[in-house]
């Protein structure tokens, strides 16, 4: 890939399983969110930093595809990247792997807002970071 991709690894815990002994689908969203937050932290945009600057990054649309069941104790790897960034919204993609097997994938749209939830243009520093990624 010619874009920056963040990688997060996690291990499935027993309390995340459903009665069928695989990860309940709702927990996949928590896994993906954890990976996005770690990526933001790596970029210097931790949630507390955003809040101090008067910003929020909120999910406005999300689509998931579940391809295989994850089970207790398995190590999962999540790759996260920003596909596109506009004036207010950005498109994020994530894929979850167990070894080489794709388990799930997500595409989501996130928007920058102020702390009252009103849409705002991407902070200049975030837009510059995205532009640098596009050029690299």
PDB file of C-alpha atoms in Angstrom:
ATOM      1  CA  UNK A   1       0.000   0.000   0.000  1.00  0.00           C
ATOM      2  CA  UNK A   2       1.111   3.541  -0.638  1.00  0.00           C
ATOM      3  CA  UNK A   3      -0.614   4.944   2.449  1.00  0.00           C
ATOM      4  CA  UNK A   4       0.117   4.997   6.157  1.00  0.00           C
ATOM      5  CA  UNK A   5      -1.416   1.942   7.797  1.00  0.00           C
ATOM      6  CA  UNK A   6      -1.632   1.574  11.568  1.00  0.00           C
ATOM      7  CA  UNK A   7      -1.545  -1.940  13.040  1.00  0.00           C
ATOM      8  CA  UNK A   8      -3.159  -2.965  16.326  1.00  0.00           C
ATOM      9  CA  UNK A   9      -3.128  -6.453  17.821  1.00  0.00           C
ATOM     10  CA  UNK A  10      -5.439  -7.851  20.468  1.00  0.00           C
ATOM     11  CA  UNK A  11      -6.431 -11.161  21.979  1.00  0.00           C
ATOM     12  CA  UNK A  12     -10.045 -12.343  22.243  1.00  0.00           C
ATOM     13  CA  UNK A  13     -11.241 -12.576  25.859  1.00  0.00           C
ATOM     14  CA  UNK A  14     -13.796 -15.128  27.088  1.00  0.00           C
ATOM     15  CA  UNK A  15     -16.434 -12.548  28.083  1.00  0.00           C
ATOM     16  CA  UNK A  16     -16.594 -11.246  24.489  1.00  0.00           C
ATOM     17  CA  UNK A  17     -18.077 -14.536  23.252  1.00  0.00           C
ATOM     18  CA  UNK A  18     -21.699 -15.204  22.454  1.00  0.00           C
ATOM     19  CA  UNK A  19     -23.568 -18.473  23.191  1.00  0.00           C
ATOM     20  CA  UNK A  20     -22.048 -19.970  20.014  1.00  0.00           C
ATOM     21  CA  UNK A  21     -18.514 -19.578  21.453  1.00  0.00           C
ATOM     22  CA  UNK A  22     -17.400 -16.957  18.960  1.00  0.00           C
ATOM     23  CA  UNK A  23     -16.989 -13.207  19.319  1.00  0.00           C
ATOM     24  CA  UNK A  24     -20.340 -11.450  19.456  1.00  0.00           C
ATOM     25  CA  UNK A  25     -20.660  -9.134  16.460  1.00  0.00           C
ATOM     26  CA  UNK A  26     -21.030  -6.054  18.673  1.00  0.00           C
ATOM     27  CA  UNK A  27     -17.528  -6.591  20.053  1.00  0.00           C
ATOM     28  CA  UNK A  28     -15.984  -6.299  16.596  1.00  0.00           C
ATOM     29  CA  UNK A  29     -17.049  -2.647  16.588  1.00  0.00           C
ATOM     30  CA  UNK A  30     -15.261  -2.108  19.924  1.00  0.00           C
ATOM     31  CA  UNK A  31     -12.124  -3.760  18.507  1.00  0.00           C
ATOM     32  CA  UNK A  32     -12.212  -1.498  15.462  1.00  0.00           C
ATOM     33  CA  UNK A  33     -12.794   1.580  17.620  1.00  0.00           C
ATOM     34  CA  UNK A  34      -9.823   0.677  19.826  1.00  0.00           C
ATOM     35  CA  UNK A  35      -7.648   0.463  16.708  1.00  0.00           C
ATOM     36  CA  UNK A  36      -8.864   3.858  15.425  1.00  0.00           C
ATOM     37  CA  UNK A  37      -8.167   5.509  18.771  1.00  0.00           C
ATOM     38  CA  UNK A  38      -4.662   4.006  18.854  1.00  0.00           C
ATOM     39  CA  UNK A  39      -4.066   5.331  15.332  1.00  0.00           C
ATOM     40  CA  UNK A  40      -5.249   8.808  16.347  1.00  0.00           C
ATOM     41  CA  UNK A  41      -2.914   8.661  19.362  1.00  0.00           C
ATOM     42  CA  UNK A  42      -0.012   7.706  17.088  1.00  0.00           C
ATOM     43  CA  UNK A  43      -0.799  10.678  14.829  1.00  0.00           C
ATOM     44  CA  UNK A  44      -0.764  13.022  17.823  1.00  0.00           C
ATOM     45  CA  UNK A  45      -4.560  13.388  17.883  1.00  0.00           C
ATOM     46  CA  UNK A  46      -5.427  11.572  21.110  1.00  0.00           C
ATOM     47  CA  UNK A  47      -9.018  12.085  22.241  1.00  0.00           C
ATOM     48  CA  UNK A  48      -7.948  14.312  25.132  1.00  0.00           C
ATOM     49  CA  UNK A  49      -5.874  16.457  22.741  1.00  0.00           C
ATOM     50  CA  UNK A  50      -8.862  16.836  20.412  1.00  0.00           C
ATOM     51  CA  UNK A  51     -11.096  17.796  23.332  1.00  0.00           C
ATOM     52  CA  UNK A  52      -8.583  20.355  24.663  1.00  0.00           C
ATOM     53  CA  UNK A  53      -8.615  21.975  21.218  1.00  0.00           C
ATOM     54  CA  UNK A  54     -12.420  22.004  21.095  1.00  0.00           C
ATOM     55  CA  UNK A  55     -12.806  19.151  18.592  1.00  0.00           C
ATOM     56  CA  UNK A  56     -14.526  15.799  18.370  1.00  0.00           C
ATOM     57  CA  UNK A  57     -14.200  13.162  15.671  1.00  0.00           C
ATOM     58  CA  UNK A  58     -17.533  11.360  15.482  1.00  0.00           C
ATOM     59  CA  UNK A  59     -18.618   8.370  13.424  1.00  0.00           C
ATOM     60  CA  UNK A  60     -21.542   9.311  11.181  1.00  0.00           C
ATOM     61  CA  UNK A  61     -21.755   6.150   9.058  1.00  0.00           C
ATOM     62  CA  UNK A  62     -20.322   2.656   9.408  1.00  0.00           C
ATOM     63  CA  UNK A  63     -20.577  -0.491   7.332  1.00  0.00           C
ATOM     64  CA  UNK A  64     -19.182  -3.845   8.432  1.00  0.00           C
ATOM     65  CA  UNK A  65     -18.683  -7.170   6.702  1.00  0.00           C
ATOM     66  CA  UNK A  66     -18.134 -10.238   8.894  1.00  0.00           C
ATOM     67  CA  UNK A  67     -16.244 -12.957   7.049  1.00  0.00           C
ATOM     68  CA  UNK A  68     -15.186 -15.502   9.680  1.00  0.00           C
ATOM     69  CA  UNK A  69     -15.809 -16.181  13.374  1.00  0.00           C
ATOM     70  CA  UNK A  70     -13.155 -15.214  15.909  1.00  0.00           C
ATOM     71  CA  UNK A  71     -12.867 -17.360  19.030  1.00  0.00           C
ATOM     72  CA  UNK A  72     -11.495 -17.236  22.551  1.00  0.00           C
ATOM     73  CA  UNK A  73      -7.744 -16.727  22.841  1.00  0.00           C
ATOM     74  CA  UNK A  74      -7.151 -15.927  19.181  1.00  0.00           C
ATOM     75  CA  UNK A  75      -4.768 -13.117  18.272  1.00  0.00           C
ATOM     76  CA  UNK A  76      -6.362 -10.606  15.908  1.00  0.00           C
ATOM     77  CA  UNK A  77      -4.583  -7.898  13.940  1.00  0.00           C
ATOM     78  CA  UNK A  78      -6.389  -4.772  12.777  1.00  0.00           C
ATOM     79  CA  UNK A  79      -5.046  -2.557   9.997  1.00  0.00           C
ATOM     80  CA  UNK A  80      -6.434   0.992   9.960  1.00  0.00           C
ATOM     81  CA  UNK A  81      -5.966   3.792   7.455  1.00  0.00           C
ATOM     82  CA  UNK A  82      -7.648   6.987   6.309  1.00  0.00           C
ATOM     83  CA  UNK A  83      -8.776   6.466   2.737  1.00  0.00           C
ATOM     84  CA  UNK A  84      -9.833  10.046   2.063  1.00  0.00           C
ATOM     85  CA  UNK A  85     -10.229  13.334   3.924  1.00  0.00           C
ATOM     86  CA  UNK A  86     -12.492  16.140   2.790  1.00  0.00           C
ATOM     87  CA  UNK A  87     -13.282  19.485   4.384  1.00  0.00           C
ATOM     88  CA  UNK A  88     -15.310  18.048   7.292  1.00  0.00           C
ATOM     89  CA  UNK A  89     -15.516  14.291   6.781  1.00  0.00           C
ATOM     90  CA  UNK A  90     -12.972  11.536   6.399  1.00  0.00           C
ATOM     91  CA  UNK A  91     -13.346   7.968   5.163  1.00  0.00           C
ATOM     92  CA  UNK A  92     -11.603   5.273   7.197  1.00  0.00           C
ATOM     93  CA  UNK A  93     -11.018   1.648   6.282  1.00  0.00           C
ATOM     94  CA  UNK A  94     -10.113  -1.184   8.585  1.00  0.00           C
ATOM     95  CA  UNK A  95      -9.498  -4.865   8.152  1.00  0.00           C
ATOM     96  CA  UNK A  96      -9.208  -7.521  10.856  1.00  0.00           C
ATOM     97  CA  UNK A  97      -7.025 -10.563  10.323  1.00  0.00           C
ATOM     98  CA  UNK A  98      -6.368 -13.849  12.102  1.00  0.00           C
ATOM     99  CA  UNK A  99      -2.983 -14.705  10.653  1.00  0.00           C
ATOM    100  CA  UNK A 100      -3.508 -14.303   6.904  1.00  0.00           C
ATOM    101  CA  UNK A 101      -7.279 -14.872   7.056  1.00  0.00           C
ATOM    102  CA  UNK A 102      -9.541 -11.838   6.881  1.00  0.00           C
ATOM    103  CA  UNK A 103     -12.118 -11.988   9.684  1.00  0.00           C
ATOM    104  CA  UNK A 104     -13.972  -8.679   9.217  1.00  0.00           C
ATOM    105  CA  UNK A 105     -13.727  -5.303   7.521  1.00  0.00           C
ATOM    106  CA  UNK A 106     -15.199  -1.879   8.168  1.00  0.00           C
ATOM    107  CA  UNK A 107     -15.655   1.284   6.141  1.00  0.00           C
ATOM    108  CA  UNK A 108     -16.750   4.347   8.038  1.00  0.00           C
ATOM    109  CA  UNK A 109     -17.238   8.050   7.656  1.00  0.00           C
ATOM    110  CA  UNK A 110     -16.172  10.300  10.510  1.00  0.00           C
ATOM    111  CA  UNK A 111     -16.791  14.022  10.835  1.00  0.00           C
ATOM    112  CA  UNK A 112     -15.054  16.705  12.842  1.00  0.00           C
ATOM    113  CA  UNK A 113     -17.370  18.695  15.083  1.00  0.00           C
ATOM    114  CA  UNK A 114     -16.964  21.217  17.844  1.00  0.00           C
ATOM    115  CA  UNK A 115     -17.752  20.101  21.401  1.00  0.00           C
ATOM    116  CA  UNK A 116     -21.437  20.988  20.886  1.00  0.00           C
ATOM    117  CA  UNK A 117     -21.622  18.648  17.890  1.00  0.00           C
ATOM    118  CA  UNK A 118     -21.687  21.273  15.126  1.00  0.00           C
ATOM    119  CA  UNK A 119     -19.739  20.232  11.998  1.00  0.00           C
ATOM    120  CA  UNK A 120     -16.391  21.975  11.571  1.00  0.00           C
ATOM    121  CA  UNK A 121     -13.706  21.870   8.912  1.00  0.00           C
ATOM    122  CA  UNK A 122     -10.834  19.522   9.561  1.00  0.00           C
ATOM    123  CA  UNK A 123      -8.318  21.147  11.862  1.00  0.00           C
ATOM    124  CA  UNK A 124      -5.495  22.536   9.687  1.00  0.00           C
ATOM    125  CA  UNK A 125      -2.901  20.272  11.322  1.00  0.00           C
ATOM    126  CA  UNK A 126      -5.007  17.168  10.642  1.00  0.00           C
ATOM    127  CA  UNK A 127      -5.612  18.239   7.021  1.00  0.00           C
ATOM    128  CA  UNK A 128      -1.862  18.845   6.567  1.00  0.00           C
ATOM    129  CA  UNK A 129      -1.086  15.395   7.996  1.00  0.00           C
ATOM    130  CA  UNK A 130      -3.541  13.802   5.555  1.00  0.00           C
ATOM    131  CA  UNK A 131      -2.049  15.761   2.653  1.00  0.00           C
ATOM    132  CA  UNK A 132       1.472  14.601   3.599  1.00  0.00           C
ATOM    133  CA  UNK A 133       0.203  10.997   3.585  1.00  0.00           C
ATOM    134  CA  UNK A 134      -1.305  11.459   0.120  1.00  0.00           C
ATOM    135  CA  UNK A 135       1.993  12.757  -1.258  1.00  0.00           C
ATOM    136  CA  UNK A 136       4.151  10.035   0.318  1.00  0.00           C
TER     137      UNK A 136
END
